[in-house]
Each structure stands twice: as C-alpha cells, then as structure tokens.
mmCIF file with all atom_site columns, C-alpha atoms in Angstrom:
data_model
loop_
_atom_site.group_PDB
_atom_site.id
_atom_site.type_symbol
_atom_site.label_atom_id
_atom_site.label_alt_id
_atom_site.label_comp_id
_atom_site.label_asym_id
_atom_site.label_entity_id
_atom_site.label_seq_id
_atom_site.pdbx_PDB_ins_code
_atom_site.Cartn_x
_atom_site.Cartn_y
_atom_site.Cartn_z
_atom_site.occupancy
_atom_site.B_iso_or_equiv
_atom_site.pdbx_formal_charge
_atom_site.auth_seq_id
_atom_site.auth_comp_id
_atom_site.auth_asym_id
_atom_site.auth_atom_id
_atom_site.pdbx_PDB_model_num
ATOM 1   C CA . ASN U 1 1   ? -0.003  0.002  -0.019  1.00 61.00 ? 1   ASN U CA 1
ATOM 2   C CA . ALA U 1 2   ? 2.141   2.853  -1.295  1.00 74.00 ? 2   ALA U CA 1
ATOM 3   C CA . GLY U 1 3   ? -0.288  5.754  -0.615  1.00 94.00 ? 3   GLY U CA 1
ATOM 4   C CA . VAL U 1 4   ? 1.211   8.949  -2.126  1.00 97.00 ? 4   VAL U CA 1
ATOM 5   C CA . THR U 1 5   ? 4.527   8.623  -3.910  1.00 97.00 ? 5   THR U CA 1
ATOM 6   C CA . GLN U 1 6   ? 6.653   11.557 -5.080  1.00 97.00 ? 6   GLN U CA 1
ATOM 7   C CA . THR U 1 7   ? 9.571   11.475 -7.488  1.00 97.00 ? 7   THR U CA 1
ATOM 8   C CA . PRO U 1 8   ? 12.302  12.580 -7.326  1.00 96.00 ? 8   PRO U CA 1
ATOM 9   C CA . LYS U 1 9   ? 13.158  12.890 -3.638  1.00 96.00 ? 9   LYS U CA 1
ATOM 10  C CA . PHE U 1 10  ? 16.022  15.333 -4.167  1.00 96.00 ? 10  PHE U CA 1
ATOM 11  C CA . ARG U 1 11  ? 17.017  17.624 -7.026  1.00 96.00 ? 11  ARG U CA 1
ATOM 12  C CA . VAL U 1 12  ? 19.445  20.453 -7.628  1.00 97.00 ? 12  VAL U CA 1
ATOM 13  C CA . LEU U 1 13  ? 18.664  22.825 -10.519 1.00 96.00 ? 13  LEU U CA 1
ATOM 14  C CA . LYS U 1 14  ? 20.467  25.748 -12.018 1.00 97.00 ? 14  LYS U CA 1
ATOM 15  C CA . THR U 1 15  ? 18.605  29.009 -12.352 1.00 97.00 ? 15  THR U CA 1
ATOM 16  C CA . GLY U 1 16  ? 16.535  28.949 -15.528 1.00 97.00 ? 16  GLY U CA 1
ATOM 17  C CA . GLN U 1 17  ? 16.337  25.192 -15.874 1.00 97.00 ? 17  GLN U CA 1
ATOM 18  C CA . SER U 1 18  ? 13.036  23.407 -15.992 1.00 96.00 ? 18  SER U CA 1
ATOM 19  C CA . MET U 1 19  ? 11.788  20.262 -14.301 1.00 95.00 ? 19  MET U CA 1
ATOM 20  C CA . THR U 1 20  ? 8.708   18.246 -13.490 1.00 97.00 ? 20  THR U CA 1
ATOM 21  C CA . LEU U 1 21  ? 7.801   16.713 -10.167 1.00 97.00 ? 21  LEU U CA 1
ATOM 22  C CA . LEU U 1 22  ? 5.609   13.629 -10.273 1.00 97.00 ? 22  LEU U CA 1
ATOM 23  C CA . CYS U 1 23  ? 3.010   12.637 -7.704  1.00 98.00 ? 23  CYS U CA 1
ATOM 24  C CA . ALA U 1 24  ? 1.152   9.338  -7.819  1.00 98.00 ? 24  ALA U CA 1
ATOM 25  C CA . GLN U 1 25  ? -1.554  8.087  -5.482  1.00 97.00 ? 25  GLN U CA 1
ATOM 26  C CA . ASP U 1 26  ? -3.167  4.644  -5.317  1.00 96.00 ? 26  ASP U CA 1
ATOM 27  C CA . MET U 1 27  ? -6.120  5.476  -3.062  1.00 95.00 ? 27  MET U CA 1
ATOM 28  C CA . ASN U 1 28  ? -8.519  6.478  -5.868  1.00 95.00 ? 28  ASN U CA 1
ATOM 29  C CA . HIS U 1 29  ? -8.758  9.988  -4.363  1.00 94.00 ? 29  HIS U CA 1
ATOM 30  C CA . GLU U 1 30  ? -10.544 12.715 -6.290  1.00 93.00 ? 30  GLU U CA 1
ATOM 31  C CA . TYR U 1 31  ? -8.509  15.642 -4.878  1.00 93.00 ? 31  TYR U CA 1
ATOM 32  C CA . MET U 1 32  ? -4.787  16.204 -5.226  1.00 95.00 ? 32  MET U CA 1
ATOM 33  C CA . TYR U 1 33  ? -2.642  19.077 -4.027  1.00 95.00 ? 33  TYR U CA 1
ATOM 34  C CA . TRP U 1 34  ? 0.857   20.507 -4.291  1.00 97.00 ? 34  TRP U CA 1
ATOM 35  C CA . TYR U 1 35  ? 2.238   22.403 -1.300  1.00 96.00 ? 35  TYR U CA 1
ATOM 36  C CA . ARG U 1 36  ? 5.585   24.015 -0.631  1.00 97.00 ? 36  ARG U CA 1
ATOM 37  C CA . GLN U 1 37  ? 7.102   24.110 2.827   1.00 95.00 ? 37  GLN U CA 1
ATOM 38  C CA . ASP U 1 38  ? 9.446   26.837 3.929   1.00 92.00 ? 38  ASP U CA 1
ATOM 39  C CA . PRO U 1 39  ? 10.818  27.455 7.446   1.00 84.00 ? 39  PRO U CA 1
ATOM 40  C CA . GLY U 1 40  ? 8.402   29.395 9.596   1.00 79.00 ? 40  GLY U CA 1
ATOM 41  C CA . MET U 1 41  ? 5.722   29.543 6.923   1.00 82.00 ? 41  MET U CA 1
ATOM 42  C CA . GLY U 1 42  ? 3.929   26.231 7.259   1.00 86.00 ? 42  GLY U CA 1
ATOM 43  C CA . LEU U 1 43  ? 2.628   24.585 4.119   1.00 92.00 ? 43  LEU U CA 1
ATOM 44  C CA . ARG U 1 44  ? 1.379   26.832 1.379   1.00 93.00 ? 44  ARG U CA 1
ATOM 45  C CA . LEU U 1 45  ? -0.853  25.575 -1.398  1.00 93.00 ? 45  LEU U CA 1
ATOM 46  C CA . ILE U 1 46  ? 0.559   25.995 -4.893  1.00 96.00 ? 46  ILE U CA 1
ATOM 47  C CA . HIS U 1 47  ? -2.052  24.326 -7.114  1.00 95.00 ? 47  HIS U CA 1
ATOM 48  C CA . TYR U 1 48  ? -4.676  21.685 -6.637  1.00 94.00 ? 48  TYR U CA 1
ATOM 49  C CA . SER U 1 49  ? -7.088  19.519 -8.590  1.00 94.00 ? 49  SER U CA 1
ATOM 50  C CA . VAL U 1 50  ? -10.587 18.376 -7.782  1.00 91.00 ? 50  VAL U CA 1
ATOM 51  C CA . GLY U 1 51  ? -10.653 15.728 -10.471 1.00 92.00 ? 51  GLY U CA 1
ATOM 52  C CA . GLU U 1 52  ? -9.031  14.322 -13.596 1.00 93.00 ? 52  GLU U CA 1
ATOM 53  C CA . GLY U 1 53  ? -8.501  17.057 -16.166 1.00 93.00 ? 53  GLY U CA 1
ATOM 54  C CA . THR U 1 54  ? -9.104  19.936 -13.751 1.00 93.00 ? 54  THR U CA 1
ATOM 55  C CA . THR U 1 55  ? -6.615  22.226 -11.982 1.00 94.00 ? 55  THR U CA 1
ATOM 56  C CA . ALA U 1 56  ? -6.864  25.396 -9.935  1.00 92.00 ? 56  ALA U CA 1
ATOM 57  C CA . LYS U 1 57  ? -4.539  27.947 -8.378  1.00 92.00 ? 57  LYS U CA 1
ATOM 58  C CA . GLY U 1 58  ? -3.728  27.987 -4.700  1.00 91.00 ? 58  GLY U CA 1
ATOM 59  C CA . GLU U 1 59  ? -2.022  30.658 -2.606  1.00 89.00 ? 59  GLU U CA 1
ATOM 60  C CA . VAL U 1 60  ? 1.364   30.750 -4.330  1.00 94.00 ? 60  VAL U CA 1
ATOM 61  C CA . PRO U 1 61  ? 0.895   29.618 -7.972  1.00 96.00 ? 61  PRO U CA 1
ATOM 62  C CA . ASP U 1 62  ? 3.285   31.957 -9.742  1.00 96.00 ? 62  ASP U CA 1
ATOM 63  C CA . GLY U 1 63  ? 6.175   30.201 -11.531 1.00 96.00 ? 63  GLY U CA 1
ATOM 64  C CA . TYR U 1 64  ? 4.489   26.789 -11.434 1.00 97.00 ? 64  TYR U CA 1
ATOM 65  C CA . ASN U 1 65  ? 2.203   24.837 -13.724 1.00 97.00 ? 65  ASN U CA 1
ATOM 66  C CA . VAL U 1 66  ? 0.326   21.604 -13.115 1.00 97.00 ? 66  VAL U CA 1
ATOM 67  C CA . SER U 1 67  ? -1.452  18.876 -15.016 1.00 97.00 ? 67  SER U CA 1
ATOM 68  C CA . ARG U 1 68  ? -3.737  16.051 -14.061 1.00 97.00 ? 68  ARG U CA 1
ATOM 69  C CA . LEU U 1 69  ? -4.187  13.885 -17.152 1.00 94.00 ? 69  LEU U CA 1
ATOM 70  C CA . LYS U 1 70  ? -4.877  10.791 -15.097 1.00 96.00 ? 70  LYS U CA 1
ATOM 71  C CA . LYS U 1 71  ? -6.768  10.529 -11.824 1.00 96.00 ? 71  LYS U CA 1
ATOM 72  C CA . GLN U 1 72  ? -3.864  8.966  -10.027 1.00 97.00 ? 72  GLN U CA 1
ATOM 73  C CA . ASN U 1 73  ? -1.169  11.373 -11.175 1.00 97.00 ? 73  ASN U CA 1
ATOM 74  C CA . PHE U 1 74  ? -0.557  15.078 -10.501 1.00 98.00 ? 74  PHE U CA 1
ATOM 75  C CA . LEU U 1 75  ? 2.431   16.768 -12.095 1.00 98.00 ? 75  LEU U CA 1
ATOM 76  C CA . LEU U 1 76  ? 4.084   20.007 -10.929 1.00 98.00 ? 76  LEU U CA 1
ATOM 77  C CA . GLY U 1 77  ? 6.234   21.858 -13.440 1.00 97.00 ? 77  GLY U CA 1
ATOM 78  C CA . LEU U 1 78  ? 8.790   24.608 -13.063 1.00 96.00 ? 78  LEU U CA 1
ATOM 79  C CA . GLU U 1 79  ? 9.385   26.195 -16.457 1.00 92.00 ? 79  GLU U CA 1
ATOM 80  C CA . SER U 1 80  ? 12.304  28.448 -15.434 1.00 96.00 ? 80  SER U CA 1
ATOM 81  C CA . ALA U 1 81  ? 13.549  27.746 -11.943 1.00 96.00 ? 81  ALA U CA 1
ATOM 82  C CA . ALA U 1 82  ? 14.508  30.628 -9.638  1.00 97.00 ? 82  ALA U CA 1
ATOM 83  C CA . PRO U 1 83  ? 16.395  30.546 -6.310  1.00 96.00 ? 83  PRO U CA 1
ATOM 84  C CA . SER U 1 84  ? 13.145  31.617 -4.573  1.00 96.00 ? 84  SER U CA 1
ATOM 85  C CA . GLN U 1 85  ? 11.707  28.210 -5.540  1.00 97.00 ? 85  GLN U CA 1
ATOM 86  C CA . THR U 1 86  ? 14.229  26.430 -3.332  1.00 97.00 ? 86  THR U CA 1
ATOM 87  C CA . SER U 1 87  ? 11.893  24.584 -0.971  1.00 97.00 ? 87  SER U CA 1
ATOM 88  C CA . VAL U 1 88  ? 10.505  21.211 0.067   1.00 97.00 ? 88  VAL U CA 1
ATOM 89  C CA . TYR U 1 89  ? 7.540   20.240 -2.074  1.00 98.00 ? 89  TYR U CA 1
ATOM 90  C CA . PHE U 1 90  ? 4.749   17.996 -0.827  1.00 97.00 ? 90  PHE U CA 1
ATOM 91  C CA . CYS U 1 91  ? 1.994   16.312 -2.774  1.00 97.00 ? 91  CYS U CA 1
ATOM 92  C CA . ALA U 1 92  ? -1.170  15.252 -1.015  1.00 96.00 ? 92  ALA U CA 1
ATOM 93  C CA . SER U 1 93  ? -4.423  13.576 -1.919  1.00 94.00 ? 93  SER U CA 1
ATOM 94  C CA . SER U 1 94  ? -7.814  13.257 -0.330  1.00 91.00 ? 94  SER U CA 1
ATOM 95  C CA . SER U 1 95  ? -11.277 11.991 -0.899  1.00 88.00 ? 95  SER U CA 1
ATOM 96  C CA . VAL U 1 96  ? -14.022 14.615 -1.139  1.00 82.00 ? 96  VAL U CA 1
ATOM 97  C CA . ALA U 1 97  ? -14.646 14.824 2.637   1.00 78.00 ? 97  ALA U CA 1
ATOM 98  C CA . GLY U 1 98  ? -11.726 12.835 4.029   1.00 82.00 ? 98  GLY U CA 1
ATOM 99  C CA . PRO U 1 99  ? -8.338  13.775 5.458   1.00 87.00 ? 99  PRO U CA 1
ATOM 100 C CA . ALA U 1 100 ? -5.372  14.585 3.269   1.00 91.00 ? 100 ALA U CA 1
ATOM 101 C CA . PHE U 1 101 ? -2.507  12.108 2.938   1.00 94.00 ? 101 PHE U CA 1
ATOM 102 C CA . PHE U 1 102 ? 0.967   13.383 2.115   1.00 96.00 ? 102 PHE U CA 1
ATOM 103 C CA . GLY U 1 103 ? 3.916   12.073 0.201   1.00 96.00 ? 103 GLY U CA 1
ATOM 104 C CA . GLN U 1 104 ? 7.456   12.054 1.556   1.00 96.00 ? 104 GLN U CA 1
ATOM 105 C CA . GLY U 1 105 ? 8.441   15.281 -0.116  1.00 96.00 ? 105 GLY U CA 1
ATOM 106 C CA . THR U 1 106 ? 10.874  16.514 -2.764  1.00 97.00 ? 106 THR U CA 1
ATOM 107 C CA . ARG U 1 107 ? 13.749  18.699 -1.625  1.00 97.00 ? 107 ARG U CA 1
ATOM 108 C CA . LEU U 1 108 ? 14.546  21.125 -4.428  1.00 97.00 ? 108 LEU U CA 1
ATOM 109 C CA . THR U 1 109 ? 17.539  23.460 -4.461  1.00 97.00 ? 109 THR U CA 1
ATOM 110 C CA . VAL U 1 110 ? 17.873  26.086 -7.163  1.00 97.00 ? 110 VAL U CA 1
ATOM 111 C CA . VAL U 1 111 ? 21.409  27.528 -7.476  1.00 96.00 ? 111 VAL U CA 1
ATOM 112 C CA . GLN B 2 1   ? -3.537  36.561 4.298   1.00 50.00 ? 1   GLN B CA 1
ATOM 113 C CA . GLN B 2 2   ? -2.899  33.972 6.977   1.00 57.00 ? 2   GLN B CA 1
ATOM 114 C CA . GLN B 2 3   ? -6.229  32.434 7.855   1.00 86.00 ? 3   GLN B CA 1
ATOM 115 C CA . VAL B 2 4   ? -4.917  30.055 10.493  1.00 92.00 ? 4   VAL B CA 1
ATOM 116 C CA . LYS B 2 5   ? -2.502  31.403 13.119  1.00 94.00 ? 5   LYS B CA 1
ATOM 117 C CA . GLN B 2 6   ? -0.515  28.959 15.249  1.00 95.00 ? 6   GLN B CA 1
ATOM 118 C CA . SER B 2 7   ? 1.477   29.469 18.440  1.00 95.00 ? 7   SER B CA 1
ATOM 119 C CA . PRO B 2 8   ? 3.996   29.014 19.837  1.00 96.00 ? 8   PRO B CA 1
ATOM 120 C CA . GLN B 2 9   ? 6.561   28.696 17.094  1.00 94.00 ? 9   GLN B CA 1
ATOM 121 C CA . SER B 2 10  ? 8.674   26.420 19.308  1.00 96.00 ? 10  SER B CA 1
ATOM 122 C CA . LEU B 2 11  ? 8.049   24.579 22.543  1.00 97.00 ? 11  LEU B CA 1
ATOM 123 C CA . ILE B 2 12  ? 10.325  22.737 24.943  1.00 98.00 ? 12  ILE B CA 1
ATOM 124 C CA . VAL B 2 13  ? 8.730   20.354 27.458  1.00 98.00 ? 13  VAL B CA 1
ATOM 125 C CA . GLN B 2 14  ? 10.115  17.902 29.959  1.00 97.00 ? 14  GLN B CA 1
ATOM 126 C CA . LYS B 2 15  ? 9.284   14.242 29.662  1.00 97.00 ? 15  LYS B CA 1
ATOM 127 C CA . GLY B 2 16  ? 5.953   13.541 31.322  1.00 97.00 ? 16  GLY B CA 1
ATOM 128 C CA . GLY B 2 17  ? 4.788   17.108 30.947  1.00 97.00 ? 17  GLY B CA 1
ATOM 129 C CA . ILE B 2 18  ? 1.863   18.528 28.998  1.00 98.00 ? 18  ILE B CA 1
ATOM 130 C CA . SER B 2 19  ? 2.452   20.118 25.611  1.00 98.00 ? 19  SER B CA 1
ATOM 131 C CA . ILE B 2 20  ? -0.132  22.681 24.440  1.00 98.00 ? 20  ILE B CA 1
ATOM 132 C CA . ILE B 2 21  ? -0.274  24.182 20.967  1.00 98.00 ? 21  ILE B CA 1
ATOM 133 C CA . ASN B 2 22  ? -2.856  26.747 19.998  1.00 98.00 ? 22  ASN B CA 1
ATOM 134 C CA . CYS B 2 23  ? -4.483  27.782 16.750  1.00 97.00 ? 23  CYS B CA 1
ATOM 135 C CA . ALA B 2 24  ? -6.920  30.476 15.774  1.00 97.00 ? 24  ALA B CA 1
ATOM 136 C CA . TYR B 2 25  ? -8.855  30.806 12.561  1.00 94.00 ? 25  TYR B CA 1
ATOM 137 C CA . GLU B 2 26  ? -10.886 33.457 10.792  1.00 89.00 ? 26  GLU B CA 1
ATOM 138 C CA . ASN B 2 27  ? -13.102 31.771 8.260   1.00 82.00 ? 27  ASN B CA 1
ATOM 139 C CA . THR B 2 28  ? -16.322 30.559 9.881   1.00 81.00 ? 28  THR B CA 1
ATOM 140 C CA . ALA B 2 29  ? -16.968 28.316 6.841   1.00 84.00 ? 29  ALA B CA 1
ATOM 141 C CA . PHE B 2 30  ? -14.195 25.911 7.876   1.00 88.00 ? 30  PHE B CA 1
ATOM 142 C CA . ASP B 2 31  ? -15.735 22.524 8.671   1.00 87.00 ? 31  ASP B CA 1
ATOM 143 C CA . TYR B 2 32  ? -12.845 20.276 9.664   1.00 91.00 ? 32  TYR B CA 1
ATOM 144 C CA . PHE B 2 33  ? -9.782  20.858 11.807  1.00 94.00 ? 33  PHE B CA 1
ATOM 145 C CA . PRO B 2 34  ? -6.950  18.328 11.615  1.00 95.00 ? 34  PRO B CA 1
ATOM 146 C CA . TRP B 2 35  ? -3.575  18.259 13.315  1.00 97.00 ? 35  TRP B CA 1
ATOM 147 C CA . TYR B 2 36  ? -0.587  16.872 11.498  1.00 97.00 ? 36  TYR B CA 1
ATOM 148 C CA . GLN B 2 37  ? 2.686   15.579 12.923  1.00 97.00 ? 37  GLN B CA 1
ATOM 149 C CA . GLN B 2 38  ? 5.874   15.784 10.900  1.00 97.00 ? 38  GLN B CA 1
ATOM 150 C CA . PHE B 2 39  ? 9.225   14.169 11.642  1.00 96.00 ? 39  PHE B CA 1
ATOM 151 C CA . PRO B 2 40  ? 12.406  15.409 9.939   1.00 92.00 ? 40  PRO B CA 1
ATOM 152 C CA . GLY B 2 41  ? 12.669  14.250 6.341   1.00 90.00 ? 41  GLY B CA 1
ATOM 153 C CA . LYS B 2 42  ? 9.113   12.956 6.297   1.00 93.00 ? 42  LYS B CA 1
ATOM 154 C CA . GLY B 2 43  ? 5.796   14.197 5.071   1.00 94.00 ? 43  GLY B CA 1
ATOM 155 C CA . PRO B 2 44  ? 3.099   15.425 7.472   1.00 96.00 ? 44  PRO B CA 1
ATOM 156 C CA . ALA B 2 45  ? 0.940   12.633 8.867   1.00 96.00 ? 45  ALA B CA 1
ATOM 157 C CA . LEU B 2 46  ? -2.557  13.029 10.194  1.00 95.00 ? 46  LEU B CA 1
ATOM 158 C CA . LEU B 2 47  ? -2.575  12.832 14.009  1.00 96.00 ? 47  LEU B CA 1
ATOM 159 C CA . ILE B 2 48  ? -6.062  13.700 15.124  1.00 96.00 ? 48  ILE B CA 1
ATOM 160 C CA . ALA B 2 49  ? -8.936  15.790 13.746  1.00 95.00 ? 49  ALA B CA 1
ATOM 161 C CA . ILE B 2 50  ? -12.173 17.399 14.984  1.00 94.00 ? 50  ILE B CA 1
ATOM 162 C CA . ARG B 2 51  ? -15.344 18.784 13.452  1.00 91.00 ? 51  ARG B CA 1
ATOM 163 C CA . PRO B 2 52  ? -16.871 21.989 14.844  1.00 89.00 ? 52  PRO B CA 1
ATOM 164 C CA . ASP B 2 53  ? -19.971 20.269 16.265  1.00 90.00 ? 53  ASP B CA 1
ATOM 165 C CA . VAL B 2 54  ? -17.959 18.833 19.159  1.00 93.00 ? 54  VAL B CA 1
ATOM 166 C CA . SER B 2 55  ? -15.862 20.642 21.772  1.00 94.00 ? 55  SER B CA 1
ATOM 167 C CA . GLU B 2 56  ? -13.284 17.979 22.500  1.00 96.00 ? 56  GLU B CA 1
ATOM 168 C CA . LYS B 2 57  ? -11.821 14.847 20.994  1.00 96.00 ? 57  LYS B CA 1
ATOM 169 C CA . LYS B 2 58  ? -9.377  12.505 22.670  1.00 97.00 ? 58  LYS B CA 1
ATOM 170 C CA . GLU B 2 59  ? -7.247  9.793  21.166  1.00 96.00 ? 59  GLU B CA 1
ATOM 171 C CA . GLY B 2 60  ? -4.778  8.244  23.572  1.00 96.00 ? 60  GLY B CA 1
ATOM 172 C CA . ARG B 2 61  ? -2.494  10.971 24.893  1.00 97.00 ? 61  ARG B CA 1
ATOM 173 C CA . PHE B 2 62  ? -3.657  13.492 22.301  1.00 97.00 ? 62  PHE B CA 1
ATOM 174 C CA . THR B 2 63  ? -6.650  15.749 22.819  1.00 97.00 ? 63  THR B CA 1
ATOM 175 C CA . ILE B 2 64  ? -8.107  18.506 20.639  1.00 97.00 ? 64  ILE B CA 1
ATOM 176 C CA . SER B 2 65  ? -10.086 21.240 22.405  1.00 96.00 ? 65  SER B CA 1
ATOM 177 C CA . PHE B 2 66  ? -12.341 23.300 20.177  1.00 95.00 ? 66  PHE B CA 1
ATOM 178 C CA . ASN B 2 67  ? -13.979 26.645 20.974  1.00 94.00 ? 67  ASN B CA 1
ATOM 179 C CA . LYS B 2 68  ? -16.299 27.581 18.108  1.00 92.00 ? 68  LYS B CA 1
ATOM 180 C CA . SER B 2 69  ? -17.346 30.972 19.503  1.00 92.00 ? 69  SER B CA 1
ATOM 181 C CA . ALA B 2 70  ? -13.739 32.051 19.982  1.00 94.00 ? 70  ALA B CA 1
ATOM 182 C CA . LYS B 2 71  ? -12.644 30.450 16.681  1.00 94.00 ? 71  LYS B CA 1
ATOM 183 C CA . GLN B 2 72  ? -9.814  28.703 18.459  1.00 96.00 ? 72  GLN B CA 1
ATOM 184 C CA . PHE B 2 73  ? -8.650  25.157 18.849  1.00 97.00 ? 73  PHE B CA 1
ATOM 185 C CA . SER B 2 74  ? -5.700  23.553 20.600  1.00 98.00 ? 74  SER B CA 1
ATOM 186 C CA . LEU B 2 75  ? -3.748  20.322 20.784  1.00 98.00 ? 75  LEU B CA 1
ATOM 187 C CA . HIS B 2 76  ? -2.835  18.883 24.155  1.00 98.00 ? 76  HIS B CA 1
ATOM 188 C CA . ILE B 2 77  ? -0.256  16.153 24.454  1.00 98.00 ? 77  ILE B CA 1
ATOM 189 C CA . MET B 2 78  ? -0.394  14.496 27.854  1.00 98.00 ? 78  MET B CA 1
ATOM 190 C CA . ASP B 2 79  ? 2.573   12.647 29.359  1.00 98.00 ? 79  ASP B CA 1
ATOM 191 C CA . SER B 2 80  ? 4.803   14.013 26.584  1.00 98.00 ? 80  SER B CA 1
ATOM 192 C CA . GLN B 2 81  ? 7.576   11.638 25.449  1.00 97.00 ? 81  GLN B CA 1
ATOM 193 C CA . PRO B 2 82  ? 10.884  12.244 23.609  1.00 97.00 ? 82  PRO B CA 1
ATOM 194 C CA . GLY B 2 83  ? 9.380   10.353 20.695  1.00 97.00 ? 83  GLY B CA 1
ATOM 195 C CA . ASP B 2 84  ? 6.760   13.132 20.385  1.00 98.00 ? 84  ASP B CA 1
ATOM 196 C CA . SER B 2 85  ? 9.496   15.571 19.383  1.00 98.00 ? 85  SER B CA 1
ATOM 197 C CA . ALA B 2 86  ? 8.394   16.733 15.922  1.00 97.00 ? 86  ALA B CA 1
ATOM 198 C CA . THR B 2 87  ? 6.811   19.644 14.129  1.00 96.00 ? 87  THR B CA 1
ATOM 199 C CA . TYR B 2 88  ? 3.053   19.968 14.588  1.00 97.00 ? 88  TYR B CA 1
ATOM 200 C CA . PHE B 2 89  ? 0.739   21.740 12.184  1.00 96.00 ? 89  PHE B CA 1
ATOM 201 C CA . CYS B 2 90  ? -2.844  22.698 12.720  1.00 96.00 ? 90  CYS B CA 1
ATOM 202 C CA . ALA B 2 91  ? -5.061  23.062 9.671   1.00 94.00 ? 91  ALA B CA 1
ATOM 203 C CA . ALA B 2 92  ? -8.540  24.009 8.714   1.00 92.00 ? 92  ALA B CA 1
ATOM 204 C CA . ARG B 2 93  ? -10.584 22.844 5.749   1.00 89.00 ? 93  ARG B CA 1
ATOM 205 C CA . GLY B 2 94  ? -13.006 24.801 3.659   1.00 82.00 ? 94  GLY B CA 1
ATOM 206 C CA . ILE B 2 95  ? -15.217 23.227 1.042   1.00 72.00 ? 95  ILE B CA 1
ATOM 207 C CA . SER B 2 96  ? -16.923 24.970 -1.830  1.00 65.00 ? 96  SER B CA 1
ATOM 208 C CA . GLU B 2 97  ? -18.759 23.634 -4.876  1.00 60.00 ? 97  GLU B CA 1
ATOM 209 C CA . THR B 2 98  ? -16.386 25.472 -7.217  1.00 60.00 ? 98  THR B CA 1
ATOM 210 C CA . SER B 2 99  ? -12.995 25.084 -5.533  1.00 61.00 ? 99  SER B CA 1
ATOM 211 C CA . GLY B 2 100 ? -13.480 21.764 -3.771  1.00 66.00 ? 100 GLY B CA 1
ATOM 212 C CA . SER B 2 101 ? -11.777 20.896 -0.523  1.00 74.00 ? 101 SER B CA 1
ATOM 213 C CA . ARG B 2 102 ? -8.751  22.962 0.561   1.00 82.00 ? 102 ARG B CA 1
ATOM 214 C CA . LEU B 2 103 ? -6.617  22.749 3.688   1.00 87.00 ? 103 LEU B CA 1
ATOM 215 C CA . THR B 2 104 ? -5.099  25.916 5.132   1.00 89.00 ? 104 THR B CA 1
ATOM 216 C CA . PHE B 2 105 ? -2.189  25.285 7.472   1.00 91.00 ? 105 PHE B CA 1
ATOM 217 C CA . GLY B 2 106 ? -0.784  27.123 10.446  1.00 92.00 ? 106 GLY B CA 1
ATOM 218 C CA . GLU B 2 107 ? 2.873   28.051 10.555  1.00 92.00 ? 107 GLU B CA 1
ATOM 219 C CA . GLY B 2 108 ? 3.920   25.006 12.560  1.00 94.00 ? 108 GLY B CA 1
ATOM 220 C CA . THR B 2 109 ? 5.286   24.363 16.098  1.00 96.00 ? 109 THR B CA 1
ATOM 221 C CA . GLN B 2 110 ? 8.601   22.691 16.699  1.00 96.00 ? 110 GLN B CA 1
ATOM 222 C CA . LEU B 2 111 ? 8.134   20.542 19.809  1.00 98.00 ? 111 LEU B CA 1
ATOM 223 C CA . THR B 2 112 ? 11.109  19.208 21.743  1.00 98.00 ? 112 THR B CA 1
ATOM 224 C CA . VAL B 2 113 ? 10.552  16.856 24.646  1.00 97.00 ? 113 VAL B CA 1
ATOM 225 C CA . ASN B 2 114 ? 13.592  16.519 26.817  1.00 96.00 ? 114 ASN B CA 1
ATOM 226 C CA . PRO B 2 115 ? 14.274  13.200 28.557  1.00 93.00 ? 115 PRO B CA 1
#
C-alpha cells in the first residue's frame, strides 16, 4: 500500500532550468494538491485539482504549472527555476470529505 | 492573508509534561480541523482531527479542544515523550462547490521533549 509517492526525492537545478515533479496516489482519491514548505511559513498551497482534467490555483501559484491527465497522477512543473523556488515540495491527496495524505516530499535546491 | 494562526513557534517540554499548541482561525466556513505531525525528512501525517460540532476529541495521549465561538482550537499532548518531538501543524478545511476541498495550514510548532 504505497499511498502517495513523489519522485524525485532530491534535485538540484540551475537558475533557468526546468523540471517536473511527479506525484502518484493509489487510493482512488478525487482531490490532489501541491504544497511547498518553507521554514516558519507552514505549508502553502501552490495548485490543486478536484478531479481528472481539472486544476486550480492555490495561494502561491506563480512560476508553477500543473497537469492532471490521469486521476492517479498530478504533475508540478517549473518552467524556469529561480532561487526563490528552493523549498521542500509535498504532494497530497484526499477523498471529497476525508483527510489529506501526504507524500514524503521533494527537496529542491535552485542555485 | 494567513487564515490560520498557530502558536507558539517552538516549545520545549520535559518528559511527562503537557504540551499545548494553540491555533486560531478566521473563516467561519471551515468545517474540519486536523492536526498533522511531521518528523524530519518525512511528510506530514494526520494525528487527530475534529469537526466543529464537538468541543473535545481525545485519542490516547492526544486531545483537541475546540472553541467555536472564539474560533480557536488547541492540541494537548499528555505525558509528553521524547518520541513526540516533531513539528506539529494545525489546519482548517473549507469546502466549496467550485474550488473543492482545501486545507489551510498554520505556521507550525517545533516541539522538543527533553528526557
């Protein structure tokens, strides 16, 4: 029972490079989320999805794009990475009225 | 705009003591209030949660107290143990037909329990 799986776990990017973070869940959840975690700021919602083929902006969407082509997968893209995007990224999923389950995180450093 | 405010930012407790973390929220449409526990290098994990129609929920050593009129809720950890040392986040969920279910998190509390 894998739950929510994120890949990769660690990544170092140079400023201006692009990358995609992959999130996969095996709980048949409708909702999926991408958060970033920075010291002293809790978890801030970047983008989320309420179902396959739908996405919406969260609190801090600038510089990120997402796609949900399949119900079980939610991709987070950085088109042109900036040092301000150095953070730990968490994916989560939930049923419509249930609790959110989180992945193990991706630690991204942009130099 | 921070809709969920959490305090303290850090907390040091002796083994066997009571740890208390407080949260306050602004949006009266929130309908679900979970607490998450996070160990270093791991993702947050659901610890305990409460809905606004009850004032208290207890699971083992962990208790949530909820004050709807004051828009505040708190986590109490009884008989705190060194293994409880972690970061704790409160959260609040709002649901709308258009935007679905969204969790808003507090800033987090770093709890250290000394042996």
